[in-house]
PDB file of C-alpha atoms in Angstrom:
ATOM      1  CA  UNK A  59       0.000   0.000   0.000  1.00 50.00           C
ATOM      2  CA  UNK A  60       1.290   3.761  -1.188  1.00 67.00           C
ATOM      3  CA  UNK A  61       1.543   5.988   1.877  1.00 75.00           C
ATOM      4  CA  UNK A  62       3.136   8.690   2.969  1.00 83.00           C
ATOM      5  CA  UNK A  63       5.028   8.286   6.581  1.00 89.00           C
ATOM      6  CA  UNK A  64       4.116   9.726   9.894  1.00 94.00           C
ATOM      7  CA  UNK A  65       6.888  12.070   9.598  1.00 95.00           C
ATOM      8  CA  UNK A  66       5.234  13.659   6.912  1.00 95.00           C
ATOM      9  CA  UNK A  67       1.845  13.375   8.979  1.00 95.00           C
ATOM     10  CA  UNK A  68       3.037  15.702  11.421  1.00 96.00           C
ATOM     11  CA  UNK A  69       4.780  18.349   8.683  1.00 96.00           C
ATOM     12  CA  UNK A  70       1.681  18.754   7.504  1.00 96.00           C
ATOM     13  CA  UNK A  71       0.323  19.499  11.160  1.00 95.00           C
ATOM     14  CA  UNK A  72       2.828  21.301  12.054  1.00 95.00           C
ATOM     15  CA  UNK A  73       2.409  23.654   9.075  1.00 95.00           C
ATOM     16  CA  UNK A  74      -1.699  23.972   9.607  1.00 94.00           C
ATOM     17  CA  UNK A  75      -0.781  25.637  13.528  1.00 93.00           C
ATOM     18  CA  UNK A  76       1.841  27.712  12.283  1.00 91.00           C
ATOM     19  CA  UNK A  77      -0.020  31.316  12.049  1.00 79.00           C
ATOM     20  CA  UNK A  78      -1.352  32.060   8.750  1.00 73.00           C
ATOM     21  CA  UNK A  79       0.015  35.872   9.513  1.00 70.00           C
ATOM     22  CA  UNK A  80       3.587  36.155   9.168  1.00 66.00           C
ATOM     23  CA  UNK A  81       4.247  38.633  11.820  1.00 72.00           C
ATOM     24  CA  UNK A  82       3.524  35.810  14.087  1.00 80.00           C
ATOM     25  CA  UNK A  83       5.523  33.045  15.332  1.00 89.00           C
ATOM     26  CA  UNK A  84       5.004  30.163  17.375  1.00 91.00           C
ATOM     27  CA  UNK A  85       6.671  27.706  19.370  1.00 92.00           C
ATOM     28  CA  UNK A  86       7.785  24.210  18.884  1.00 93.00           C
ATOM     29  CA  UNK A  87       7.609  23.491  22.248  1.00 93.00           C
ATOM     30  CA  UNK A  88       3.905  24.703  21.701  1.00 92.00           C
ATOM     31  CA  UNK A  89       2.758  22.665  18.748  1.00 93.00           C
ATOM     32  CA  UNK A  90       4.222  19.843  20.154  1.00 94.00           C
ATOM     33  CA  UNK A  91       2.161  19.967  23.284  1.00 94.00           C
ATOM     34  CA  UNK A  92      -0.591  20.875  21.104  1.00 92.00           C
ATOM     35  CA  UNK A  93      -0.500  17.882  18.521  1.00 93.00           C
ATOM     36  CA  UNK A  94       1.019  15.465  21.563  1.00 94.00           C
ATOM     37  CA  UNK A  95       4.638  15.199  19.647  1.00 95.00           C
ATOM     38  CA  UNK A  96       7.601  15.100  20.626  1.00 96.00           C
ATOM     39  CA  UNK A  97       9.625  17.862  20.723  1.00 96.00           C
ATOM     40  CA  UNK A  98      12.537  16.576  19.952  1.00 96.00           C
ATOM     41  CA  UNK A  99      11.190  15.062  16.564  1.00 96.00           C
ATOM     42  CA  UNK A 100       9.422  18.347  15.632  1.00 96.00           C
ATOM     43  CA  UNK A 101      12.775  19.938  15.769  1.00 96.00           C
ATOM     44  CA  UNK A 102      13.665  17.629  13.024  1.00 97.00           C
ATOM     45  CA  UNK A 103      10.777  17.759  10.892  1.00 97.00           C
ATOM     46  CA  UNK A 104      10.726  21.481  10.875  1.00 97.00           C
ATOM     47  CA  UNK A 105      14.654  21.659  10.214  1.00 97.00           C
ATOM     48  CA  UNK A 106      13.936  19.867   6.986  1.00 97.00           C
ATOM     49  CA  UNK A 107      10.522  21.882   6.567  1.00 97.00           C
ATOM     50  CA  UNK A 108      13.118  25.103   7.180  1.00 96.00           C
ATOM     51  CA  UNK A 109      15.935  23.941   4.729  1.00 96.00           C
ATOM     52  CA  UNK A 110      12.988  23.568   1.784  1.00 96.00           C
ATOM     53  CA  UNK A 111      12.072  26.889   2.585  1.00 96.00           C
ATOM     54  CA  UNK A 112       8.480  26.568   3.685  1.00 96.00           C
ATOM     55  CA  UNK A 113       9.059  27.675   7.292  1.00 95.00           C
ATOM     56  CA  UNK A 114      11.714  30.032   9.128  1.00 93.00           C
ATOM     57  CA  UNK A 115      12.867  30.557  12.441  1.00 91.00           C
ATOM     58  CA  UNK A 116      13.327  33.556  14.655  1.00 88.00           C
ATOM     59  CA  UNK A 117      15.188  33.701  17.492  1.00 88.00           C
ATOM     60  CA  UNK A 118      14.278  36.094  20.954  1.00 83.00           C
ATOM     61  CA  UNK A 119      11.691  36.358  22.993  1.00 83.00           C
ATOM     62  CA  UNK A 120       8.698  36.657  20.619  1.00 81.00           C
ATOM     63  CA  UNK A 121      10.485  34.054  18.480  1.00 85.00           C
ATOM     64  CA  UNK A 122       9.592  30.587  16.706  1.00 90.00           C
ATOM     65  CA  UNK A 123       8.418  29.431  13.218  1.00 93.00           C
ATOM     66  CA  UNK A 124       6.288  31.595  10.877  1.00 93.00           C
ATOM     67  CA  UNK A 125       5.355  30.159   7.039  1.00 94.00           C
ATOM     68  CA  UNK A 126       7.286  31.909   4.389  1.00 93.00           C
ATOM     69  CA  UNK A 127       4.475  31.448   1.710  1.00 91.00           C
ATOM     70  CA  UNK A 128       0.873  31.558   2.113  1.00 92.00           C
ATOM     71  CA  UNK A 129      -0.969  28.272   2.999  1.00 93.00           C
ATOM     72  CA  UNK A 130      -2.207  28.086  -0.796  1.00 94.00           C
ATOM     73  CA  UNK A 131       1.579  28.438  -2.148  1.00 95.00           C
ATOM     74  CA  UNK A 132       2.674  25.533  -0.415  1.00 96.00           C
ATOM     75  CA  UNK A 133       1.009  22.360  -1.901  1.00 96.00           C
ATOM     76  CA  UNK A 134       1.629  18.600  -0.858  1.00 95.00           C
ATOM     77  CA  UNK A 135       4.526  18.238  -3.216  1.00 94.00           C
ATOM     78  CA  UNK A 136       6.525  20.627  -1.617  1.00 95.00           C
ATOM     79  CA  UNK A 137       6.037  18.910   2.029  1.00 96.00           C
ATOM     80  CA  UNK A 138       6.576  15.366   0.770  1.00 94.00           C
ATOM     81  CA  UNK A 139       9.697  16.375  -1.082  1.00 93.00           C
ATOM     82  CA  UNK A 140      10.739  18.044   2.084  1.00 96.00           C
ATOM     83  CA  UNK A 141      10.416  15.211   4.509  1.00 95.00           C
ATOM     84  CA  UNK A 142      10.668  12.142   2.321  1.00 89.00           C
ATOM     85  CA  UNK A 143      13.200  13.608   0.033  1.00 83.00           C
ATOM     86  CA  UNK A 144      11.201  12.165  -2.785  1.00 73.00           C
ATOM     87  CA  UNK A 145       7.623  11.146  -4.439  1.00 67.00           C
ATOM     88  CA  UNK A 146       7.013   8.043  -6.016  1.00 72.00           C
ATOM     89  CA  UNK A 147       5.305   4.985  -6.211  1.00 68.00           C
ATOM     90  CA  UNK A 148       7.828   2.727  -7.159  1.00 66.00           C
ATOM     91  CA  UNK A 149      11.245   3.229  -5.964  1.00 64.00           C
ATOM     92  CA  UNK A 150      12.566   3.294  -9.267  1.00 65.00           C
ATOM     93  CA  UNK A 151      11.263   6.294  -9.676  1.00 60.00           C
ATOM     94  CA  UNK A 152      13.096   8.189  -6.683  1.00 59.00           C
ATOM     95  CA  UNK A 153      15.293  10.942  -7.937  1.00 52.00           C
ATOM     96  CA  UNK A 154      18.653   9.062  -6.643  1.00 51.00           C
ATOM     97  CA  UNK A 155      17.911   5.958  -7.716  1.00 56.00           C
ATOM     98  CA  UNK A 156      17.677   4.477 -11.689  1.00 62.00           C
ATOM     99  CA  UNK A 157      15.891   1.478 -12.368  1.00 64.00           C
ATOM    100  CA  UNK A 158      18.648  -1.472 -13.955  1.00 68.00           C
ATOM    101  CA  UNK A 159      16.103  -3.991 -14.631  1.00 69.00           C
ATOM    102  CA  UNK A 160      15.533  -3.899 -18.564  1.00 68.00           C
ATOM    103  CA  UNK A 161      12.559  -6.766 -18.847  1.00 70.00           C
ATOM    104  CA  UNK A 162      10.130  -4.937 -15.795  1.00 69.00           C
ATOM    105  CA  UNK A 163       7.006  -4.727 -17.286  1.00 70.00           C
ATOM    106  CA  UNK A 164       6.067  -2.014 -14.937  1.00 71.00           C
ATOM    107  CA  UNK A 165       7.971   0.418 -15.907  1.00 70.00           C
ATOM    108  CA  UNK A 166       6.108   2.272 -18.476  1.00 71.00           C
ATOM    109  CA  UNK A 167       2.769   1.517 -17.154  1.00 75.00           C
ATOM    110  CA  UNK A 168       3.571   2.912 -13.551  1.00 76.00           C
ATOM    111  CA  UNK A 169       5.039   5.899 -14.652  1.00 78.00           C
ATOM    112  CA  UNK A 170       1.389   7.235 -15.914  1.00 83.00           C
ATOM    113  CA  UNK A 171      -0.122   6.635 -12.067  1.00 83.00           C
ATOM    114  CA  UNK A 172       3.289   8.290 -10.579  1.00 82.00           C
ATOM    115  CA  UNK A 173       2.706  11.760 -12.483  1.00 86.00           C
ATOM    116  CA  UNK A 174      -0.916  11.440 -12.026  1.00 89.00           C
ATOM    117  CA  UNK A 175      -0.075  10.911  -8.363  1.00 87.00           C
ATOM    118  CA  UNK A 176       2.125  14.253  -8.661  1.00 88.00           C
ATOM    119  CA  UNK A 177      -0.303  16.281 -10.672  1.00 93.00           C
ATOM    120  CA  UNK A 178      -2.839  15.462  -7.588  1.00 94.00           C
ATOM    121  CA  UNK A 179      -0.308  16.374  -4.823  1.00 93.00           C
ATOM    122  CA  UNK A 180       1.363  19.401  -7.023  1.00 95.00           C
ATOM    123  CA  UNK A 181      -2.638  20.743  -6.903  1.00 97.00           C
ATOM    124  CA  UNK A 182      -3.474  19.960  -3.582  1.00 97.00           C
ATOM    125  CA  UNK A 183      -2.684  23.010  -1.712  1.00 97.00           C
ATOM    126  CA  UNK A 184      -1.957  23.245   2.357  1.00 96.00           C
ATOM    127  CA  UNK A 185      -4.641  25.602   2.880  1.00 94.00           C
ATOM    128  CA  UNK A 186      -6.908  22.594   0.841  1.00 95.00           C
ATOM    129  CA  UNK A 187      -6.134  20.135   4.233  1.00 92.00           C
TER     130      UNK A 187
END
């Protein structure tokens, strides 16, 4: 069965609490309470989330994460990319990884429910979930 992990399950969580309003922040320490977390595993799904440029930090007393892009900017693409590093249904299709066997018959076949899996998460947008 095609699924996405729980990592990517709470990315997407994480990015619904962050405020909509970019002069806000909030805490991880927050959301984690908030979505019953840990905190120590937010930290890394929002690095990654931070890295892909979909969140940022800052730092003080009013500090924490804020969304660089509005919620319908940022579609499910961007968030599986960021966590899972890549989209696919077959893991022949990964972006590191090229396929050796010559005589799979799935190949060509798969490739049309892949991108039609990618269309659907490239048009699903965050503020859509």
């Amino acid at each position: 069965m095609f699924s996405l992990n729980k990592e990517t399950d709470y990315a997407i969580q994480l990015l619904k609490i962050i405020p909509k309003d970019k002069k806000f922040c909030v805490s991880l320490k927050d959301i984690s309470k908030e979505i019953g977390v840990s905190f120590l595993f937010l930290q890394k799904i929002a690095r990654k989330l931070r890295l892909a440029g979909l969140i940022k930090a800052t730092q003080g007393i009013n500090g924490g994460y804020s969304l660089i892009k509005k919620q319908n900017q940022i579609n499910l693409k961007d968030i599986v990319m960021a966590i899972e590093g890549s989209c696919s249904v077959l893991p022949c299709y990964c972006s590191n990884r090229t396929c050796k066997n010559t005589k799979c018959g799935l190949k060509n076949k798969m490739r049309k429910i892949n991108d039609s899996v990618l269309k659907v998460f490239s048009k699903t947008k965050l503020s859509q979930l």
